[in-house]
PDB file of C-alpha atoms in Angstrom:
ATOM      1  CA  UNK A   1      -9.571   6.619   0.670  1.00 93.00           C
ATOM      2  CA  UNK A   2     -11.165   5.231   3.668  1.00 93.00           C
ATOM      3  CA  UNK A   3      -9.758   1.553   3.122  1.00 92.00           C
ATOM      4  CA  UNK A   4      -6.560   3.241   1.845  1.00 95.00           C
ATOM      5  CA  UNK A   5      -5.739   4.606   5.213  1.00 94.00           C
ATOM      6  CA  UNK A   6      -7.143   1.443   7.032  1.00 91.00           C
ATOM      7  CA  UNK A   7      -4.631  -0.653   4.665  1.00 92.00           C
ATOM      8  CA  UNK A   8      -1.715   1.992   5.483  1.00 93.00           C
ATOM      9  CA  UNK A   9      -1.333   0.940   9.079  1.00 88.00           C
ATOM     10  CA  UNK A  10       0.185   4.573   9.747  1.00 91.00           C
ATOM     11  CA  UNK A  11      -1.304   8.304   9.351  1.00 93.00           C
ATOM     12  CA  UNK A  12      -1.877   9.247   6.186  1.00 94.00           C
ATOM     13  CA  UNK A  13      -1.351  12.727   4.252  1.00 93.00           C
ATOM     14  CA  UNK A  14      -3.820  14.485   2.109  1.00 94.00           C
ATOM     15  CA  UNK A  15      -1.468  14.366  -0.892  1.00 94.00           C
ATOM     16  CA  UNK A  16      -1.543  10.118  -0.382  1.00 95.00           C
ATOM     17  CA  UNK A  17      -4.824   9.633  -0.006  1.00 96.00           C
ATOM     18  CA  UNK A  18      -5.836  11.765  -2.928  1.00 96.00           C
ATOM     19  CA  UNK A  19      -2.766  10.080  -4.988  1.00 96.00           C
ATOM     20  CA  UNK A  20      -4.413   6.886  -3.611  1.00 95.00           C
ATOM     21  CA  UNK A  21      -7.615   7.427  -5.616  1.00 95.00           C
ATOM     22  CA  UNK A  22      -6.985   9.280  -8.311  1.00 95.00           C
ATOM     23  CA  UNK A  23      -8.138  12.870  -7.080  1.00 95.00           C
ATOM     24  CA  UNK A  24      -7.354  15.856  -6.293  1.00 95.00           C
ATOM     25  CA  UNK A  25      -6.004  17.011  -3.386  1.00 94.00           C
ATOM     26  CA  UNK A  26      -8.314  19.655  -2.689  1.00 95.00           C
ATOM     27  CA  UNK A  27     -11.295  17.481  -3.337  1.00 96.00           C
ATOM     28  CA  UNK A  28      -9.187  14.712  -1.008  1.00 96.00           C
ATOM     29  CA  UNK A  29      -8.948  17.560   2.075  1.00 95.00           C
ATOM     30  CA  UNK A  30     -13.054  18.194   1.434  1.00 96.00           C
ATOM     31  CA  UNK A  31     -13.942  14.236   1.646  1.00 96.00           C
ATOM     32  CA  UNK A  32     -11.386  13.310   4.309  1.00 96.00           C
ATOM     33  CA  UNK A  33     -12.365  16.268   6.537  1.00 95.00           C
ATOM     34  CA  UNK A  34     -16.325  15.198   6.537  1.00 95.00           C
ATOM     35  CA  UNK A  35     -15.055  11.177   7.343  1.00 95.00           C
ATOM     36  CA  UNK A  36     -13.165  12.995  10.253  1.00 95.00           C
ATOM     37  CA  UNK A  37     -16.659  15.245  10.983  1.00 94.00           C
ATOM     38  CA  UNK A  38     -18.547  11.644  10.766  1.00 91.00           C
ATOM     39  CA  UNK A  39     -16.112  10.401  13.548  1.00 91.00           C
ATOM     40  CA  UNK A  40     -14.816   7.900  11.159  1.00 93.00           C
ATOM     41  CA  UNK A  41     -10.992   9.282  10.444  1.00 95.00           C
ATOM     42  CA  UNK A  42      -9.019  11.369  13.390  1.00 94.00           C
ATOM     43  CA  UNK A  43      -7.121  13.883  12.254  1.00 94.00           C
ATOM     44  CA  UNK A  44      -3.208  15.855  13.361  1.00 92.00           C
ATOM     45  CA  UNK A  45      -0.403  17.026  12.507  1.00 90.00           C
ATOM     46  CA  UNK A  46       2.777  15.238  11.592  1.00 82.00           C
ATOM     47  CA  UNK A  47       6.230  15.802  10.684  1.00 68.00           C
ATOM     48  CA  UNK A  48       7.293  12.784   8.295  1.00 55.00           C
ATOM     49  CA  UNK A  49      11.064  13.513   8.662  1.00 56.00           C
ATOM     50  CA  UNK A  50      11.005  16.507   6.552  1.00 60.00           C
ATOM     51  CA  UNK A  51      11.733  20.025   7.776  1.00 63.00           C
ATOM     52  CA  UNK A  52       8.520  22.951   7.737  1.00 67.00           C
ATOM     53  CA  UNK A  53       5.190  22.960   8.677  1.00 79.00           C
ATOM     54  CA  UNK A  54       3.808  19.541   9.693  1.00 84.00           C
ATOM     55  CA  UNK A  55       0.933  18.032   7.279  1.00 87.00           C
ATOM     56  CA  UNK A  56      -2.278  16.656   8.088  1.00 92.00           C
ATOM     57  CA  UNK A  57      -2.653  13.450   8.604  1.00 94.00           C
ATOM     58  CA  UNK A  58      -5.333  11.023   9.090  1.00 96.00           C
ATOM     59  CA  UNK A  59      -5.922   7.579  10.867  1.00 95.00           C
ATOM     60  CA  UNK A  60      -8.585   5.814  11.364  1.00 94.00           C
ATOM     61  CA  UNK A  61     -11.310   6.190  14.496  1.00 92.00           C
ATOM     62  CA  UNK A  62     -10.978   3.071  15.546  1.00 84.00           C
ATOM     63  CA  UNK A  63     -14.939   3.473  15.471  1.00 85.00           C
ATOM     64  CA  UNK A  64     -17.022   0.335  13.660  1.00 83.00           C
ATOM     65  CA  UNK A  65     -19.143   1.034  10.681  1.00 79.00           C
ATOM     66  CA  UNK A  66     -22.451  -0.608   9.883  1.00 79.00           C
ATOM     67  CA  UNK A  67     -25.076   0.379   7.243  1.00 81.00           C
ATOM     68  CA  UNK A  68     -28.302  -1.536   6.700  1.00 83.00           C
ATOM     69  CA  UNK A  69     -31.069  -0.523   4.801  1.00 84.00           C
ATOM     70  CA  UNK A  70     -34.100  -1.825   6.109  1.00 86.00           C
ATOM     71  CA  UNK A  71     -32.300  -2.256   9.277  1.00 89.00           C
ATOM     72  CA  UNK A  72     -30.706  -5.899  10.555  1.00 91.00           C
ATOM     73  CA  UNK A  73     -29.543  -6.506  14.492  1.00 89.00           C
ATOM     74  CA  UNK A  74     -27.720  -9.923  13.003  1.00 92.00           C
ATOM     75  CA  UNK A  75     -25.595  -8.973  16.101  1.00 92.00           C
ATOM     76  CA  UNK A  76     -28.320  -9.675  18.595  1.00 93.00           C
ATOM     77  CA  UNK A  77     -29.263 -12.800  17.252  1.00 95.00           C
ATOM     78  CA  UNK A  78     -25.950 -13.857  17.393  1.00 95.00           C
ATOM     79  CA  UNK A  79     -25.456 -12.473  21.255  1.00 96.00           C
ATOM     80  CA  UNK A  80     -29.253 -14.573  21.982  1.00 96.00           C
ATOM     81  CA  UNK A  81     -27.410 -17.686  20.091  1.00 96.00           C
ATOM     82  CA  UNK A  82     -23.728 -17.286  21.476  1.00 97.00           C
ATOM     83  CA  UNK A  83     -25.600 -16.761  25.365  1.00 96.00           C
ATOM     84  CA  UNK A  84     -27.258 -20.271  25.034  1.00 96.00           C
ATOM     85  CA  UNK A  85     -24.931 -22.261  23.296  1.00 96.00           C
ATOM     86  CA  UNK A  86     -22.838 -21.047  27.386  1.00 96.00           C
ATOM     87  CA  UNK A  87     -25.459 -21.177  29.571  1.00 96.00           C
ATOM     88  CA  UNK A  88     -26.983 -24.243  27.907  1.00 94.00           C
ATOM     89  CA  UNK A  89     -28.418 -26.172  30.941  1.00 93.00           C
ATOM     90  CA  UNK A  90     -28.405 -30.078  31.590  1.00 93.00           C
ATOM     91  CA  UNK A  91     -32.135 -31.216  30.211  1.00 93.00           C
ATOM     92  CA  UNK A  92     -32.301 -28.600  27.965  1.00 94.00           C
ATOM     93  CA  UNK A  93     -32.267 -28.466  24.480  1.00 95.00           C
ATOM     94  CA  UNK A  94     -30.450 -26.062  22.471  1.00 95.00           C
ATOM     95  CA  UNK A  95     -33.582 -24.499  21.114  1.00 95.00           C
ATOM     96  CA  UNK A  96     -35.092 -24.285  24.417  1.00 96.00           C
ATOM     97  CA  UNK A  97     -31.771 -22.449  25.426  1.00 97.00           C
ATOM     98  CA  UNK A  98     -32.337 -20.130  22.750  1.00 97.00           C
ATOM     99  CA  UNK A  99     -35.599 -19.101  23.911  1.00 97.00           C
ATOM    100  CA  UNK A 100     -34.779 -18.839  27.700  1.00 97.00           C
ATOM    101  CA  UNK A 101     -32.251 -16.484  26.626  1.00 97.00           C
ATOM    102  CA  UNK A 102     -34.302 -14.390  23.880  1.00 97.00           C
ATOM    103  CA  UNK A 103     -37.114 -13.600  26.554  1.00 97.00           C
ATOM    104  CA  UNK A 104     -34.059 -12.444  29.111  1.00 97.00           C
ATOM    105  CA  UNK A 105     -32.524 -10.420  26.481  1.00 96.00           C
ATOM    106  CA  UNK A 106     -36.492  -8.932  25.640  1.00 96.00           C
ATOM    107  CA  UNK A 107     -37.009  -8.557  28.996  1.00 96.00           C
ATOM    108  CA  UNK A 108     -33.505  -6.430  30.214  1.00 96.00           C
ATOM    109  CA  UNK A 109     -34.549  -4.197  27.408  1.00 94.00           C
ATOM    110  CA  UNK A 110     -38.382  -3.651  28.726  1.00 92.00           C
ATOM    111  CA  UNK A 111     -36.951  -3.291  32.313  1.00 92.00           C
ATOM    112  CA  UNK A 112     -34.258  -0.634  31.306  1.00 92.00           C
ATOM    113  CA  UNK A 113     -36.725   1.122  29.514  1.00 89.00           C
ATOM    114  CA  UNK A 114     -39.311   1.288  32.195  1.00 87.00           C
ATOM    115  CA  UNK A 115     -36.361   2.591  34.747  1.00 87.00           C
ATOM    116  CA  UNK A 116     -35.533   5.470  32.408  1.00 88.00           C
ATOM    117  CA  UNK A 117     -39.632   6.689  31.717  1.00 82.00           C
ATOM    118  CA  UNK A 118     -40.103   5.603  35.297  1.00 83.00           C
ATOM    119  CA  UNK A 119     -43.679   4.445  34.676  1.00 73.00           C
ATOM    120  CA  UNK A 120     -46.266   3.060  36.851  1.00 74.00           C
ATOM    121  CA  UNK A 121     -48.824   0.336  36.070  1.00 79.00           C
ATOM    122  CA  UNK A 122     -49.437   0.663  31.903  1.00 82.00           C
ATOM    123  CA  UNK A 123     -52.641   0.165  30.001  1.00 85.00           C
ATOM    124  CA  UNK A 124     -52.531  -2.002  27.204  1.00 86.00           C
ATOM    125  CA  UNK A 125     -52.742   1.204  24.595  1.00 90.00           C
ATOM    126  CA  UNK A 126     -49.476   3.198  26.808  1.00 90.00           C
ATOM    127  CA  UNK A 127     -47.822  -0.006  26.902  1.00 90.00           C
ATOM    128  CA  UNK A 128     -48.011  -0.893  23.064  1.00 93.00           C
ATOM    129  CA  UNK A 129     -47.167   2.581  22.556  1.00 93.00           C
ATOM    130  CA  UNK A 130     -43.576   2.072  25.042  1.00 92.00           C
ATOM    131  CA  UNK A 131     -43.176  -0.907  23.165  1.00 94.00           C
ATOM    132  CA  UNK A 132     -43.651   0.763  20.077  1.00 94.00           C
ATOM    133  CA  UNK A 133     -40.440   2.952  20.562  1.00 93.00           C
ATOM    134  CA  UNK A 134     -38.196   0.415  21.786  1.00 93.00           C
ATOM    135  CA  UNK A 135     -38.687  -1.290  18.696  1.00 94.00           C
ATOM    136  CA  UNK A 136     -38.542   1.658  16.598  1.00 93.00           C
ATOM    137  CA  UNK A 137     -34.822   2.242  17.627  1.00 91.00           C
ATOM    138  CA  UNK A 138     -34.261  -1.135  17.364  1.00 91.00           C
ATOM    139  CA  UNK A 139     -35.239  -1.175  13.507  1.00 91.00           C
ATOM    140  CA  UNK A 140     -38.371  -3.485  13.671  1.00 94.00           C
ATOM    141  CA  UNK A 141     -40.535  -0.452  11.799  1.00 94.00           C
ATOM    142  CA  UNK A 142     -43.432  -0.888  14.356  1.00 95.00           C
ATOM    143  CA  UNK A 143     -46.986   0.322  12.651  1.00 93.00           C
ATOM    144  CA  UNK A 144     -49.903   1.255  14.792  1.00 92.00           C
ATOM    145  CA  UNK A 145     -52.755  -0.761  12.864  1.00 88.00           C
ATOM    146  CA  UNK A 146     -55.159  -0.409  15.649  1.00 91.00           C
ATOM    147  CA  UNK A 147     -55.160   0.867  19.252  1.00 91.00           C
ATOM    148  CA  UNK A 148     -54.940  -2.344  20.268  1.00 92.00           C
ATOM    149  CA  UNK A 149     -52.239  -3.503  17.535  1.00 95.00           C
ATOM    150  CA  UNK A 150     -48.734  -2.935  16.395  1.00 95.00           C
ATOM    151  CA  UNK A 151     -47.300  -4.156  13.852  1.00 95.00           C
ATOM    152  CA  UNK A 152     -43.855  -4.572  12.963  1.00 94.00           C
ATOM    153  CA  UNK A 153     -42.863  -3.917   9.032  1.00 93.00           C
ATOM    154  CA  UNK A 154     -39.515  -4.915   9.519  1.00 94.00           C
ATOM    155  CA  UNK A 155     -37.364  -8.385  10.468  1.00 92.00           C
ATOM    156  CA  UNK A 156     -34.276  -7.079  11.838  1.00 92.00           C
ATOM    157  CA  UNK A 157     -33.003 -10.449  11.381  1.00 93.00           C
ATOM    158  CA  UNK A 158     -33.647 -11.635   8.252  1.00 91.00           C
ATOM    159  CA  UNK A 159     -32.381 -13.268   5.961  1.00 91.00           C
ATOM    160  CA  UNK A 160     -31.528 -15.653   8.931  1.00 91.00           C
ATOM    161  CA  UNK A 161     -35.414 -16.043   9.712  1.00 89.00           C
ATOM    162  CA  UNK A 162     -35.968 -16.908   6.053  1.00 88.00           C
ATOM    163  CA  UNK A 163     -32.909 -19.968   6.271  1.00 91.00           C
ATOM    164  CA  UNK A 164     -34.513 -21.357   9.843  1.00 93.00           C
ATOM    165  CA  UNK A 165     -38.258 -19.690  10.205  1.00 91.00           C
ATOM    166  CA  UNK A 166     -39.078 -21.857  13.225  1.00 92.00           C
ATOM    167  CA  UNK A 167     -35.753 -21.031  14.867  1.00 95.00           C
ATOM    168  CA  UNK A 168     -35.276 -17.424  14.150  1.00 95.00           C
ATOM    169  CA  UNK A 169     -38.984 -16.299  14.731  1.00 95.00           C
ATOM    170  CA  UNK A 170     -39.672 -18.151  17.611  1.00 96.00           C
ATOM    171  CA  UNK A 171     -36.332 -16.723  19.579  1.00 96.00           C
ATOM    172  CA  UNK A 172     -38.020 -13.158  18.189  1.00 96.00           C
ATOM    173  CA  UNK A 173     -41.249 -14.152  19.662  1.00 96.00           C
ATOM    174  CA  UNK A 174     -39.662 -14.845  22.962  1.00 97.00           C
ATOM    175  CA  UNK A 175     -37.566 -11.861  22.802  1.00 97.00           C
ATOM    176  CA  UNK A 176     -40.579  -9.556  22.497  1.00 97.00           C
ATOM    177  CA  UNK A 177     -42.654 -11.331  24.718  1.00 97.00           C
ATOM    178  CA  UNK A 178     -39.786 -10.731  27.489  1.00 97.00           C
ATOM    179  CA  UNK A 179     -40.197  -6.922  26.091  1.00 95.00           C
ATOM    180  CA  UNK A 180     -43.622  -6.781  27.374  1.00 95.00           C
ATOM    181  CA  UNK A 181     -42.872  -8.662  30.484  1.00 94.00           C
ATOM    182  CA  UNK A 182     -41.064  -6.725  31.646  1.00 93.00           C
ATOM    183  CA  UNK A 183     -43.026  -3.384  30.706  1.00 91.00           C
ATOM    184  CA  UNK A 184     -45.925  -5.187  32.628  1.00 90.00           C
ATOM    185  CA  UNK A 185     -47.872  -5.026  29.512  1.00 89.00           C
ATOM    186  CA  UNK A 186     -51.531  -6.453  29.031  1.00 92.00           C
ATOM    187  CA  UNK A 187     -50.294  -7.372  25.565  1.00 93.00           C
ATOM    188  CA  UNK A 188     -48.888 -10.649  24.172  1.00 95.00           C
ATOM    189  CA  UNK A 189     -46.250 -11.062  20.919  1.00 96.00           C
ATOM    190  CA  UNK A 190     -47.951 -13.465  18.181  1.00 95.00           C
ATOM    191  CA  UNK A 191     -46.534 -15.191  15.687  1.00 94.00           C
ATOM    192  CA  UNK A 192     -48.667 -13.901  12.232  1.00 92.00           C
ATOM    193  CA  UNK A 193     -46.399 -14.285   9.664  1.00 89.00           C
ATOM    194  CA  UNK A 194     -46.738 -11.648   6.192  1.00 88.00           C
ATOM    195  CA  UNK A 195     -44.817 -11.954   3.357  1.00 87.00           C
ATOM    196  CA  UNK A 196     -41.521  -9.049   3.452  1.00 86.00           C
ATOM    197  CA  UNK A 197     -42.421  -8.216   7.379  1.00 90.00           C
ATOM    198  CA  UNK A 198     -41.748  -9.418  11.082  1.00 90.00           C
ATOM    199  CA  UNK A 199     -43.090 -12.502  12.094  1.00 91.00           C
ATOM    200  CA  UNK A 200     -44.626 -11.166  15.342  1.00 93.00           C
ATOM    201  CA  UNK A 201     -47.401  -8.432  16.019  1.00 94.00           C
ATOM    202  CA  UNK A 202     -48.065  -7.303  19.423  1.00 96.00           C
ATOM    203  CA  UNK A 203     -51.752  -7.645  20.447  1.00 95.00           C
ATOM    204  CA  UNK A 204     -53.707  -5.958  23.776  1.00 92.00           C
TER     205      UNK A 204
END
């Protein structure tokens, strides 16, 4: 129903986008009213030209939709990528680029981060703990294997990392090392590669 009213360029009744699956219209009213709950449809009334009470209609949100599972940031890679190939500076190569601008991109996250929590100086535990969280929202699946260790389960940008390894995880290396940079952390981002996680770990 979803890419029925997307297709439809105009607001849609119940009655057409039940007609457009093949359900009923009762069972059309439950679905489309949880896509408007979701923020995916809007909802209103209409009059299409005919006399009575106005139906419901629904448009789109306007609102993208993206569902990964593990989680990919595809997006930021491209942003790191797209922000060298402009600023790309005379001398420098493209992959050096790329890594200037994956450890500013790390480190406007860290710095953002340590403006909202407000923190003073951090040990190396608080820090990987900070840094932890960042990267939890950011879908990296960060794993506490030690006080002194966290390890990230997921690559949020695979399968790119898997077509261009030295590439992709060395613009993720610098993008985490700007991380804790910026959070003033006594902790570095190493490249240990494990088969079906991240490339990095984050060491005191």
């Amino acid at each position: 129903m979803y890419a029925f009213i997307r297709q439809a360029r105009r607001p849609v009744t119940r009655d057409e986008a039940a007609a457009s699956v093949g359900i009923s219209r009762k069972l059309a009213a439950f679905h489309l009213d949880k896509l408007v709950e979701a923020g995916v449809l809007r909802s209103g009334y209409e009059h299409a030209g005919k006399v009575g009470r106005a139906p419901k209609v629904y448009r789109p949100s306007g609102v993208d939709i993206r569902i990964s599972i593990p989680p990919r940031q595809h997006d930021v890679l491209a942003d790191i990528l797209l922000d060298a190939v402009l600023t790309e500076r005379e001398g420098e190569t493209a992959r050096d680029a790329a890594l200037r601008c994956a450890y500013a991109r790390g480190s406007a996250l860290g710095e953002a981060e340590r403006e909202r929590l407000r923190t003073g100086r951090l040990g190396a535990e608080r820090a990987l703990t900070v840094a932890a969280g960042i990267l939890q929202r950011a879908g990296f699946e960060p794993a506490r294997e030690a006080p002194t260790c966290v390890r990230l389960r997921n690559c949020p940008f695979h399968p790119m990392a898997a077509k261009a390894p030295g590439l992709v995880c060395g613009i993720n290396q610098a993008f985490l090392s700007g991380l804790l940079g910026a959070l003033e952390a006594p902790a570095e981002a190493v490249l240990s590669p494990r088969p079906g996680e991240c490339c990095v770990e984050l060491r005191a």
